[in-house]
Short mmCIF file of C-alpha atoms in Angstrom, two decimals:
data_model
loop_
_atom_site.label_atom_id
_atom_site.label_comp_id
_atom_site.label_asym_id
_atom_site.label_seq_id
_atom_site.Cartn_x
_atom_site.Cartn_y
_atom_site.Cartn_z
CA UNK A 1 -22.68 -14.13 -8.82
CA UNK A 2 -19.14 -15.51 -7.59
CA UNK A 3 -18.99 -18.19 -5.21
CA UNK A 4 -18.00 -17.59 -1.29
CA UNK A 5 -14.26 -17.40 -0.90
CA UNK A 6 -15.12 -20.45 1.77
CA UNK A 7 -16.76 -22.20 -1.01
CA UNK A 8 -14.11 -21.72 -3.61
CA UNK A 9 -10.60 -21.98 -1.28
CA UNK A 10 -11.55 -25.45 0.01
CA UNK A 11 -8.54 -25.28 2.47
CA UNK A 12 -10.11 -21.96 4.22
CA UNK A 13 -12.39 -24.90 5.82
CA UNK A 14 -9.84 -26.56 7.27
CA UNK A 15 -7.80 -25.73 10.75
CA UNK A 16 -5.16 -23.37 10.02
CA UNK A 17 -1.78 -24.02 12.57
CA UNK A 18 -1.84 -20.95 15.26
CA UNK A 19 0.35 -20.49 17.63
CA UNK A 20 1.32 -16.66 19.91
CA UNK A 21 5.30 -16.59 20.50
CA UNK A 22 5.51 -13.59 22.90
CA UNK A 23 3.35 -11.25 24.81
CA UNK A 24 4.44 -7.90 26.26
CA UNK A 25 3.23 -5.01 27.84
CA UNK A 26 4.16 -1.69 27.57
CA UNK A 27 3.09 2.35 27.10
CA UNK A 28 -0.37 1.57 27.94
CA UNK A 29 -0.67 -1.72 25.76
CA UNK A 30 -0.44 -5.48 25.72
CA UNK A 31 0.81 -7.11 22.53
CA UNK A 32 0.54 -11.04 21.59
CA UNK A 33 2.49 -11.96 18.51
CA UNK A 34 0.40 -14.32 16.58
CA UNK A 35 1.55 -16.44 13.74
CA UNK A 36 -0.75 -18.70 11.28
CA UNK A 37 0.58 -21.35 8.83
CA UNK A 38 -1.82 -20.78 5.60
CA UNK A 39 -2.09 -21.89 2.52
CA UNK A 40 0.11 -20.67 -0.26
CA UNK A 41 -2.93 -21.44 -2.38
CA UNK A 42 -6.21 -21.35 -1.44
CA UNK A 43 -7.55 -21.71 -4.42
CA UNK A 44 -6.27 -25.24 -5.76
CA UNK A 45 -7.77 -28.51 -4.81
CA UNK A 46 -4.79 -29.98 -2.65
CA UNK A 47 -5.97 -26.65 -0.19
CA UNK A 48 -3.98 -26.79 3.38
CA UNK A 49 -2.53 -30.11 1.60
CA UNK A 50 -0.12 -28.45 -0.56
CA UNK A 51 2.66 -25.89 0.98
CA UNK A 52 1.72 -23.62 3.50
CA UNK A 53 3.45 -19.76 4.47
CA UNK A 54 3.38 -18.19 7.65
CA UNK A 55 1.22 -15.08 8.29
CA UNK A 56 2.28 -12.93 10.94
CA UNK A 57 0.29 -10.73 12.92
CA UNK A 58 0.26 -8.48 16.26
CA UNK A 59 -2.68 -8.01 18.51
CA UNK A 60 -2.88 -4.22 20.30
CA UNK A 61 -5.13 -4.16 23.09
CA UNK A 62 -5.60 -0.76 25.57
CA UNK A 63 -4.32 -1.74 28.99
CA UNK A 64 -7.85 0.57 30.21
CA UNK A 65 -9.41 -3.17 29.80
CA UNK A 66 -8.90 -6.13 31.76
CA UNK A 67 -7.20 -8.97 30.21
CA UNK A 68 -10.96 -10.75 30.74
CA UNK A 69 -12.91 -7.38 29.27
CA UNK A 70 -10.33 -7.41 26.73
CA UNK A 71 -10.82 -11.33 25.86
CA UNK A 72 -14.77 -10.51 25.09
CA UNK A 73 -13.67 -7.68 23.05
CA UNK A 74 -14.25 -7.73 19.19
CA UNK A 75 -11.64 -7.85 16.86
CA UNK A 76 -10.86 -5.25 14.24
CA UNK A 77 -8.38 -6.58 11.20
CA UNK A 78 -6.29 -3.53 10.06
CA UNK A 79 -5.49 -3.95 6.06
CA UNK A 80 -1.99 -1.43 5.81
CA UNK A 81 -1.55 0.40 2.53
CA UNK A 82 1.03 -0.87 0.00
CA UNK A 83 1.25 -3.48 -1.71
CA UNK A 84 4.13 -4.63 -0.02
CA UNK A 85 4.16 -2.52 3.41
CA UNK A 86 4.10 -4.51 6.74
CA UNK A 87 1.95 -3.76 9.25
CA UNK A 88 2.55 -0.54 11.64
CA UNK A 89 4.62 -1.70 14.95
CA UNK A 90 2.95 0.91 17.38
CA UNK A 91 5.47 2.32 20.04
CA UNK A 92 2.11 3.16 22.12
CA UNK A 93 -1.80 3.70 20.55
CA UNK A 94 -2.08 7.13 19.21
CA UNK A 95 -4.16 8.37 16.27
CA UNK A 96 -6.68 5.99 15.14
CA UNK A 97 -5.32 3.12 17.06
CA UNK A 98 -6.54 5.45 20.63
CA UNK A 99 -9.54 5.48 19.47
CA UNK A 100 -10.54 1.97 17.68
CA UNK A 101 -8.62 0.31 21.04
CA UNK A 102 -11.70 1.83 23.05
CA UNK A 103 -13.98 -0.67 21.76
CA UNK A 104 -11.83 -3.45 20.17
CA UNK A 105 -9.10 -5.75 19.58
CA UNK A 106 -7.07 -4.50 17.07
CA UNK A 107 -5.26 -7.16 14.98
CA UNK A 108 -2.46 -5.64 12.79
CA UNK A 109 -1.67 -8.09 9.76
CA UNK A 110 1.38 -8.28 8.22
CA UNK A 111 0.11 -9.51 4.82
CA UNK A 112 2.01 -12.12 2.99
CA UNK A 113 5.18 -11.86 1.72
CA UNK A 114 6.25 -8.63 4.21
CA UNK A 115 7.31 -8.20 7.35
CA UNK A 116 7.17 -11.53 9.38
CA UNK A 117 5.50 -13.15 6.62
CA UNK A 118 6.96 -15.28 4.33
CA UNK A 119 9.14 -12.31 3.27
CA UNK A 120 9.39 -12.20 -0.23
CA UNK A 121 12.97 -10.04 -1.96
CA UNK A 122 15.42 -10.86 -4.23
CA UNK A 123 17.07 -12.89 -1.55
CA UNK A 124 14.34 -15.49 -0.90
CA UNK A 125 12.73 -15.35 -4.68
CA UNK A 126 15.69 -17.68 -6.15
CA UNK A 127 14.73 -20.59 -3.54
CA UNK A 128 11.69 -20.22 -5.80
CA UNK A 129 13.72 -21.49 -9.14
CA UNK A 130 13.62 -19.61 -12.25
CA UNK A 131 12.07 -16.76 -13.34
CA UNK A 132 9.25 -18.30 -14.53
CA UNK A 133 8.90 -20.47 -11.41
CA UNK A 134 9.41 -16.97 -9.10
CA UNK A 135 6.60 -15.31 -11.27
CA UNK A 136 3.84 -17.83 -10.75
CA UNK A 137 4.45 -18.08 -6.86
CA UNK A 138 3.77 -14.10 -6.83
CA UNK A 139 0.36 -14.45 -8.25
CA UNK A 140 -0.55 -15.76 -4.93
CA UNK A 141 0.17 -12.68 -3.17
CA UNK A 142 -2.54 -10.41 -4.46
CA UNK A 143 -5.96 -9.09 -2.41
CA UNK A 144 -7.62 -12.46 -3.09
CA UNK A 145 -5.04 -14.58 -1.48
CA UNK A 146 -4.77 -12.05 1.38
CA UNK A 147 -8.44 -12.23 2.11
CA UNK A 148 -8.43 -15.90 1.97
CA UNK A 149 -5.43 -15.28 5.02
CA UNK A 150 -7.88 -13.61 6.69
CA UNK A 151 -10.84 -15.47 6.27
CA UNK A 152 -8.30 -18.46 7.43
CA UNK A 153 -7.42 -16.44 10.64
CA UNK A 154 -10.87 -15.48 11.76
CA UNK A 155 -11.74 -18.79 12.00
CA UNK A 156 -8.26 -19.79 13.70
CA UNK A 157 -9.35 -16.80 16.33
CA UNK A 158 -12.95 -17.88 16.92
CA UNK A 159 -13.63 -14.60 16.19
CA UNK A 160 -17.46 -13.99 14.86
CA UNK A 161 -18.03 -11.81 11.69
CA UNK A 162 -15.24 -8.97 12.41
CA UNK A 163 -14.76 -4.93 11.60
CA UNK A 164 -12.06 -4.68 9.02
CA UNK A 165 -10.45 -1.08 8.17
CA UNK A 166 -8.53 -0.57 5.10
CA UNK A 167 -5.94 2.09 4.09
CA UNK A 168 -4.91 2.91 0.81
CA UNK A 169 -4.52 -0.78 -0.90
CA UNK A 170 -5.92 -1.93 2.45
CA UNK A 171 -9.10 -0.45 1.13
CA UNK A 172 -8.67 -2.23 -2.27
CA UNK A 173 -8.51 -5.43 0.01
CA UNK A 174 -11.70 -4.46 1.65
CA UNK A 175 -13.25 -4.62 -2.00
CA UNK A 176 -12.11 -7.84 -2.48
CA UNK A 177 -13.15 -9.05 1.11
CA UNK A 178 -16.94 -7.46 0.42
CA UNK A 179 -16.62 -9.43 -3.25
CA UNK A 180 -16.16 -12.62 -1.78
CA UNK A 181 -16.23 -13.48 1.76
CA UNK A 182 -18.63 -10.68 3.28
CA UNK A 183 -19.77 -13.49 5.41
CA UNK A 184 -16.86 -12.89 7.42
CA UNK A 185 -17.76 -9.11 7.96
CA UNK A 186 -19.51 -6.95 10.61
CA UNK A 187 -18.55 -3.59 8.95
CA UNK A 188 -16.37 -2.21 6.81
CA UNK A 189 -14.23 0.74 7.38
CA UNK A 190 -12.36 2.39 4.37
CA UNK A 191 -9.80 5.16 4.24
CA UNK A 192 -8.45 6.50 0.67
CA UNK A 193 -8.67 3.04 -0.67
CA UNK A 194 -11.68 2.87 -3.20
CA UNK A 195 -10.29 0.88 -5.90
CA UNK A 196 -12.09 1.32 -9.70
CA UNK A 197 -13.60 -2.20 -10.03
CA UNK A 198 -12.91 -2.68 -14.05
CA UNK A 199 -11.03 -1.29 -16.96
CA UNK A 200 -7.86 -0.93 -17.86
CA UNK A 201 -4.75 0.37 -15.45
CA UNK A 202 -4.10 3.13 -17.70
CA UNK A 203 -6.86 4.92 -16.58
CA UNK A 204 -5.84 5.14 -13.05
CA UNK A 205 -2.71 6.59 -14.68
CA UNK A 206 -3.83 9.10 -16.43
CA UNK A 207 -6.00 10.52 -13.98
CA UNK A 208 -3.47 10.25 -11.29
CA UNK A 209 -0.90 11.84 -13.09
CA UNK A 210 -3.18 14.74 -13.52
CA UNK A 211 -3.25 14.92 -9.90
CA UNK A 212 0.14 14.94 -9.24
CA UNK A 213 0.81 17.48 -11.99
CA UNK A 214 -1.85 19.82 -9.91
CA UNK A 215 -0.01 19.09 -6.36
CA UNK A 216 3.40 20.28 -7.79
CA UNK A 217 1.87 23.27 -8.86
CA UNK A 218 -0.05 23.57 -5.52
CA UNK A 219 3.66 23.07 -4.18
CA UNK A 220 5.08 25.30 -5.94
CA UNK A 221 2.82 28.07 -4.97
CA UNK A 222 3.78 27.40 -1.34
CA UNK A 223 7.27 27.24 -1.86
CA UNK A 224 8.26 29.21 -5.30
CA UNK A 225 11.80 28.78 -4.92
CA UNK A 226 11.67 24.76 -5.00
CA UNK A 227 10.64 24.77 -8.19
CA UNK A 228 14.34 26.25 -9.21
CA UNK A 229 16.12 23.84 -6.68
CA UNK A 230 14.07 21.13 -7.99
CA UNK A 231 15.49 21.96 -11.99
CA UNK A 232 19.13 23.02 -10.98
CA UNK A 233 19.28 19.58 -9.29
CA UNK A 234 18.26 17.58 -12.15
CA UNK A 235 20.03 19.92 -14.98
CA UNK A 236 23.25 19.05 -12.49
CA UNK A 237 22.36 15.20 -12.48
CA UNK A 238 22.14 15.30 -16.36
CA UNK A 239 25.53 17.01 -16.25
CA UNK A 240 27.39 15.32 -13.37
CA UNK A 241 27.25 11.73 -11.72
CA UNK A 242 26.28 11.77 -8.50
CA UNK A 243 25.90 8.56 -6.17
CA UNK A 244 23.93 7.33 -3.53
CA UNK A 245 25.46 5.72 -0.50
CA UNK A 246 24.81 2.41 -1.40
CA UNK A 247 26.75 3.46 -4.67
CA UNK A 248 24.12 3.41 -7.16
CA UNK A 249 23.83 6.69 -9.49
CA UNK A 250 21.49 9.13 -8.89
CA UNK A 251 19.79 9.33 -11.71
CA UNK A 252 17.17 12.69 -12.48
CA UNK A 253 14.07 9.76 -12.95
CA UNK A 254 15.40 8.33 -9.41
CA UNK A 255 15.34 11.94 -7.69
CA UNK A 256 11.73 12.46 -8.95
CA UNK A 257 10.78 9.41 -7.32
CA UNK A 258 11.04 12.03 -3.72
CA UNK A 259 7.71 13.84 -5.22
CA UNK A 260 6.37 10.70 -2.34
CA UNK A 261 6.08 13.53 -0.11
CA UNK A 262 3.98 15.45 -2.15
CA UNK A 263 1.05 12.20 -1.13
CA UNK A 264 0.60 13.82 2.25
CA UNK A 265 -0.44 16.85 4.43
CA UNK A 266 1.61 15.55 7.12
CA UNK A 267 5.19 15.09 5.00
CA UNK A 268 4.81 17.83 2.37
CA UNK A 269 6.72 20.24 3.91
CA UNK A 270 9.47 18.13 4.60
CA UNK A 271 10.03 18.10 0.96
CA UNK A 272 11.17 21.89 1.21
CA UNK A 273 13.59 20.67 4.24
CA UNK A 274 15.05 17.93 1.88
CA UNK A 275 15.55 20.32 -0.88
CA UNK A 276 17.09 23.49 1.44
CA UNK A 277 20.53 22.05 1.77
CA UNK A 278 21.03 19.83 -1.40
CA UNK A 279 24.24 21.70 -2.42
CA UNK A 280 27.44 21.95 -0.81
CA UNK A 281 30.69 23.88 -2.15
CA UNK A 282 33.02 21.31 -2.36
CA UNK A 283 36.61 21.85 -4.19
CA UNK A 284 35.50 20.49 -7.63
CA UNK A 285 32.40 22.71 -7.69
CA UNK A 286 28.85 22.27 -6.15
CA UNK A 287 27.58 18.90 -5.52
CA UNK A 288 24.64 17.61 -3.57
CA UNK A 289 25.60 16.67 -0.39
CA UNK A 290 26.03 13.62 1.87
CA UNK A 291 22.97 14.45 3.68
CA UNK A 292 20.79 15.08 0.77
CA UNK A 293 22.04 11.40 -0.91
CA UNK A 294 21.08 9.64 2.24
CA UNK A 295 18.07 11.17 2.77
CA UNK A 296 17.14 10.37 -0.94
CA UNK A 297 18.38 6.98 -0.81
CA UNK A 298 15.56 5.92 1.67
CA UNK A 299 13.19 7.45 -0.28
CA UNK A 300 14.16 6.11 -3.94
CA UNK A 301 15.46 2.43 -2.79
CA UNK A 302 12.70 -0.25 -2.30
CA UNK A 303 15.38 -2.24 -0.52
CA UNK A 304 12.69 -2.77 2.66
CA UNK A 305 9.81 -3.45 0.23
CA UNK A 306 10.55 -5.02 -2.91
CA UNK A 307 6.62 -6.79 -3.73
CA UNK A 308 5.51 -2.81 -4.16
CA UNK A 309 7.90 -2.62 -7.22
CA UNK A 310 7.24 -6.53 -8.49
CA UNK A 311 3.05 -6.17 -7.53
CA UNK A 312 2.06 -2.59 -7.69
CA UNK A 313 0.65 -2.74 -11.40
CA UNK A 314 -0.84 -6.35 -10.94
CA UNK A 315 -3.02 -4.82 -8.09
CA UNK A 316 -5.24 -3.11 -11.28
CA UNK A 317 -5.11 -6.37 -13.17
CA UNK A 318 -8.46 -8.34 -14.13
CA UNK A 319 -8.12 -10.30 -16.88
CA UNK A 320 -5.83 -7.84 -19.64
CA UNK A 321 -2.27 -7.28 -19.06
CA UNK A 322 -0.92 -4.07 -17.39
CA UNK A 323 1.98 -4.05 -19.38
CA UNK A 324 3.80 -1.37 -17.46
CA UNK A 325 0.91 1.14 -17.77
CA UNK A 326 2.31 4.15 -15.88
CA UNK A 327 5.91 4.00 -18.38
CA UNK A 328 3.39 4.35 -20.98
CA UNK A 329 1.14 6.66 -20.11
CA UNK A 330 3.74 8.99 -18.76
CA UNK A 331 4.07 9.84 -22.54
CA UNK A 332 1.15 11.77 -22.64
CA UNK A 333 2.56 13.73 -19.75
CA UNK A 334 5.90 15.34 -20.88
CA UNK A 335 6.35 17.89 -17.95
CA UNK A 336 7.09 14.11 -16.12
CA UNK A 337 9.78 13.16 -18.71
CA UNK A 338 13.18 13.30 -16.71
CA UNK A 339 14.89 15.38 -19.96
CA UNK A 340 11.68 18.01 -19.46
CA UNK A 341 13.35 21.58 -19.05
CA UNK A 342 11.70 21.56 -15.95
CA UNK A 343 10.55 18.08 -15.04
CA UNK A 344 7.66 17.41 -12.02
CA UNK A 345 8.22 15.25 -9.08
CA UNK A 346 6.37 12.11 -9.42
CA UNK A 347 4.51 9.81 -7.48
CA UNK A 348 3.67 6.47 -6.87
CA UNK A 349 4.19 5.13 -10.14
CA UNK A 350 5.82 1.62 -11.16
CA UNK A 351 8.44 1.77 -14.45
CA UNK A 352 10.58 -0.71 -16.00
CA UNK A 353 13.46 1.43 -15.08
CA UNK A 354 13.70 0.96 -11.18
CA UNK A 355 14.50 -2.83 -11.83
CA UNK A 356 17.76 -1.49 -13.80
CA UNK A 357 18.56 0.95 -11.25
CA UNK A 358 17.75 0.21 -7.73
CA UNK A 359 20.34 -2.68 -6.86
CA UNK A 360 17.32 -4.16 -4.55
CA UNK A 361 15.64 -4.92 -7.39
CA UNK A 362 17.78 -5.64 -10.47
CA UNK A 363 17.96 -9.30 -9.88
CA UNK A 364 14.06 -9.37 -10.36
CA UNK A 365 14.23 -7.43 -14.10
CA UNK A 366 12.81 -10.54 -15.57
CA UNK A 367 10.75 -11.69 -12.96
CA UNK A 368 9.05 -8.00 -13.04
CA UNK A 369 8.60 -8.63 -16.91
CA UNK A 370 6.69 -11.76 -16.67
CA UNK A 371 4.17 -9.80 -14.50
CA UNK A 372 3.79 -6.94 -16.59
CA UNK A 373 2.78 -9.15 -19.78
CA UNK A 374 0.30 -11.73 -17.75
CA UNK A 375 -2.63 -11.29 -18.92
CA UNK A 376 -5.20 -13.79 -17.27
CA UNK A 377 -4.90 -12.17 -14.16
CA UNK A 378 -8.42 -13.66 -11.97
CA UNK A 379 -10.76 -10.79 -11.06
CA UNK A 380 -10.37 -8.93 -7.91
CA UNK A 381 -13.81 -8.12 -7.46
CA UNK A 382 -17.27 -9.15 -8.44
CA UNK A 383 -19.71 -6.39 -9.61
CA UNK A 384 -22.95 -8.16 -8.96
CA UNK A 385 -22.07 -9.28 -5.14
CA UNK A 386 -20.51 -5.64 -4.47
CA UNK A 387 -24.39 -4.00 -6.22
CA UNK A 388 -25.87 -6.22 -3.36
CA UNK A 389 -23.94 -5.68 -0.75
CA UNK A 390 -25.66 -5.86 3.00
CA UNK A 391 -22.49 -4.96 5.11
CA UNK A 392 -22.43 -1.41 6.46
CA UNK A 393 -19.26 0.09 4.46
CA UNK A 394 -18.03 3.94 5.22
CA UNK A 395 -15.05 4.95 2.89
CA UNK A 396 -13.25 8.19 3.06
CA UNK A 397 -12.67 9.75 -0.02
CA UNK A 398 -9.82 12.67 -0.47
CA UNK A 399 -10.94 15.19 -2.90
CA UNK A 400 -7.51 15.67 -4.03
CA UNK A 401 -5.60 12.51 -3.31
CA UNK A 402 -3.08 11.73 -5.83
CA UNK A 403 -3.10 8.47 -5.51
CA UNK A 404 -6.14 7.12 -5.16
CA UNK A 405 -8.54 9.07 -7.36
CA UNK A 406 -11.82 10.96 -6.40
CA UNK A 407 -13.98 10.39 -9.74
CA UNK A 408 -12.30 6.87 -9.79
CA UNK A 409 -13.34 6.27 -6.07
CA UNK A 410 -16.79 7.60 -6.33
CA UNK A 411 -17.70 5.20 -9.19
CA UNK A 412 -16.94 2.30 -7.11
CA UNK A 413 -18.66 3.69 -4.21
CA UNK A 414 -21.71 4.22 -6.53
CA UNK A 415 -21.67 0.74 -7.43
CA UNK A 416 -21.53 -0.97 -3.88
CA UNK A 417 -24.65 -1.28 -2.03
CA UNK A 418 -24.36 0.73 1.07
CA UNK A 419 -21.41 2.01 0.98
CA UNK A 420 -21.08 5.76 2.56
CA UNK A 421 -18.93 8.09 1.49
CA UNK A 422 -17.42 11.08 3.27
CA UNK A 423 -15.43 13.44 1.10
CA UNK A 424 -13.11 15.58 2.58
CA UNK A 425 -10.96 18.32 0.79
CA UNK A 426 -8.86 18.84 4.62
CA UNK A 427 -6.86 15.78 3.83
CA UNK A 428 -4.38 13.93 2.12
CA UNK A 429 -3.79 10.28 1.31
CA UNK A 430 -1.97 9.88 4.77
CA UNK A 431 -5.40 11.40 6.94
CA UNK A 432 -5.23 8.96 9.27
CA UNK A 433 -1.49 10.25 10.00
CA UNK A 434 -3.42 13.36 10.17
CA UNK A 435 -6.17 13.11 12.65
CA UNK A 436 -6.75 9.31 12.47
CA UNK A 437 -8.74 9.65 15.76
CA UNK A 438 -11.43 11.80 14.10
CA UNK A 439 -11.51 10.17 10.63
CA UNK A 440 -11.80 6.69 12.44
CA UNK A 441 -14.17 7.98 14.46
CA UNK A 442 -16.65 9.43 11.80
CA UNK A 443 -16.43 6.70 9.57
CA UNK A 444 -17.40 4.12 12.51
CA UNK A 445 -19.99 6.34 13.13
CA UNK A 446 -21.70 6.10 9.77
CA UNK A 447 -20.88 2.49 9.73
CA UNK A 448 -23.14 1.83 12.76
CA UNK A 449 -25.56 4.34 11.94
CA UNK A 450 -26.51 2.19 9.31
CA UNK A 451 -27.95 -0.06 11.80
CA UNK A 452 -29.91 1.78 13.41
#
């Protein structure tokens, strides 16, 4: 069995620097900005010795408590989707926030390298060195090194074994946190986010790409005349050059990239709004439209999240490399190829393409490259901890998520002690955008229920 992350990341030990910058209240809240000086490795004997990164993170507390109710409150760590996504800044608590504020202190992490921490993009990554250099610092910004922030900021809080809820790659975290520091946990909430705890990344591929192939048809049945808009676009981007307004070419692999909204009950519809007015009659012909590029552009750049791109793969690699798994298995799916006579809309997938083609990216090509062929990645997770495993989990699993899938899901929740599952066929990968207040709910429910 693996050692405690507090055994193994000697510097998780030691005092981590804290200090809050601001406080504000507003819409029903107060807000402390907290930052923590960490580690950049946990993991290596010189521990808080060597160089340190800040870790940013914003407390939400419900203005219904006192500031001395709230100060005895316990603290829930929210773990956002991603790789690569900040933390949610909450213009007031709504959703799941309402409803976990009741009872706790909700501390929303931006996790290294985004937002207010450390950012990591093709502008910082040089100070690095070379590409080698900018490679090996990114291998400290997977689940393992996050949890180790955490483990690092529980004890800079005080705070006593805490809740931790997990979306998406936030759940993935969870697995990680459960693997090796479960000392540090109360209970464990977990929404879309069961990651498969071995094999190769290909597999997540090809059964997620068997999803998404069933949501465009499930698309398509709602909205029949998308799937012509969706070929006489990319038949005209084979034909015609189009750019985006940052002047990059809209390529037909780029435009796929909007099947995003397909992920979600809450934004599928706006897919048929993006698509409605992609032409305009213009005096060379039809072309798509200003509005159309810009609304594309924000979906197809990764401009405000570059580690998704650089990490996404690397968050399925244990020991093998992923070698760009989704380019390759996308060639046993040719109704995804962009020269298809009537190509699908993709999802979340990673290729070796967007670092040619998204200018937010291109100066990382090589630095992408040296990720995709690692291949002594550390494990994520460790089997024989997670089959004993005494902290109340309760995961939500979407029957028809396309990113995160069921089967693959309900292994891993087979093979963790205690771990609950709710399935639900209602929802998407963005439930808690949904009806967050019921789905946190339940699954805090069944948490607790456990002790009883």
């Amino acid at each position: 069995m693996g050692a405690s992350l507090l055994e193994s990341a000697p510097s998780a030990r030691r005092n981590v620097r804290h200090s809050v910058r601001a406080r504000h209240t507003y819409r029903g809240m107060r807000t402390a900005e907290h930052y923590f000086q960490v580690p950049l490795d946990h993991f290596s004997e010189a521990g808080s010795r060597g160089e340190t990164i800040s870790v940013f993170a914003r407390e939400y507390v419900s203005t219904e408590h006192s500031e001395e109710d709230a100060a005895e409150l316990p603290w829930l760590l929210f773990l956002q989707g991603g790789p690569g996504g900040r933390g949610n800044r909450f213009p007031s608590l709504g959703g799941w926030s309402k409803a976990a504020a009741r009872d706790f202190r909700i501390l929303m992490l931006d996790q290294r390298g985004t937002g207010l921490s450390s950012a990591v993009d093709r502008n910082t990554l040089p100070l690095r060195g070379t590409d080698v250099d900018q490679a090996r610092y990114l291998t400290h910004f997977r689940a393992d090194s996050i949890v180790a922030d955490a483990e690092a900021i529980r004890a800079a809080l005080g705070s006593a074994p805490w809740t931790i809820y997990g979306q998406s790659y936030g759940g993935f975290c969870a697995l990680s946190y459960l693997s090796f520091a479960p000392e540090g946990l109360h209970e464990v909430l977990v929404t879309g986010g069961l990651a498969p705890l071995g094999g190769a990344a290909d597999r997540v591929y090809r059964a997620t790409f068997q999803r998404v192939a069933a949501r465009n048809a499930e698309y398509f049945d709602w909205y029949p005349e998308d799937r012509a808009a969706i070929t006489r676009i990319a038949r005209h981007l084979r034909d015609t050059e189009e750019f985006l307004p940052d002047g990059c070419r809209l390529t037909v692999e780029r435009f796929q990239m909007v099947g995003s909204f397909l992920g979600g009950n809450t934004r599928v519809d706006a897919l048929h709004h993006l698509l409605e007015d992609a032409f305009v009659a213009t005096p060379d012909g039809d072309r798509l439209s200003d509005g159309f590029l810009e609304q594309v552009r924000g979906l197809v750049s990764r401009a405000a999240n570059p580690l998704y791109a650089l990490m996404h793969e690397s968050i399925y690699g244990q020991a093998g490399a992923t070698n760009w798994a989704a380019w390759r298995v996308l060639e046993e799916f040719p109704e995804f190829r962009p020269d298809a006579a009537e190509p699908l809309l993709t999802g979340e997938m990673v290729y070796p393409w967007y670092f040619e083609q998204d200018p937010a990216l291109r100066p990382l090509q090589d630095v992408a490259r040296l990720l995709a062929e690692k291949d002594d990645w550390a494990p994520l997770y460790d089997p024989e901890r997670l089959a004993l495993n005494s902290v109340p989990v309760a995961a939500a699993v979407y029957t028809d998520d396309i990113y995160v899938d069921r089967e693959l899901s309900l292994e891993t929740a087979a093979a963790v002690r205690g771990l609950h599952v709710w399935e639900s066929a209602e929802f998407h990968h963005d439930g808690i955008a949904d009806d967050g207040e019921a789905i946190f709910g339940r699954l805090l429910g069944m948490a607790r229920s456990v002790r009883r």
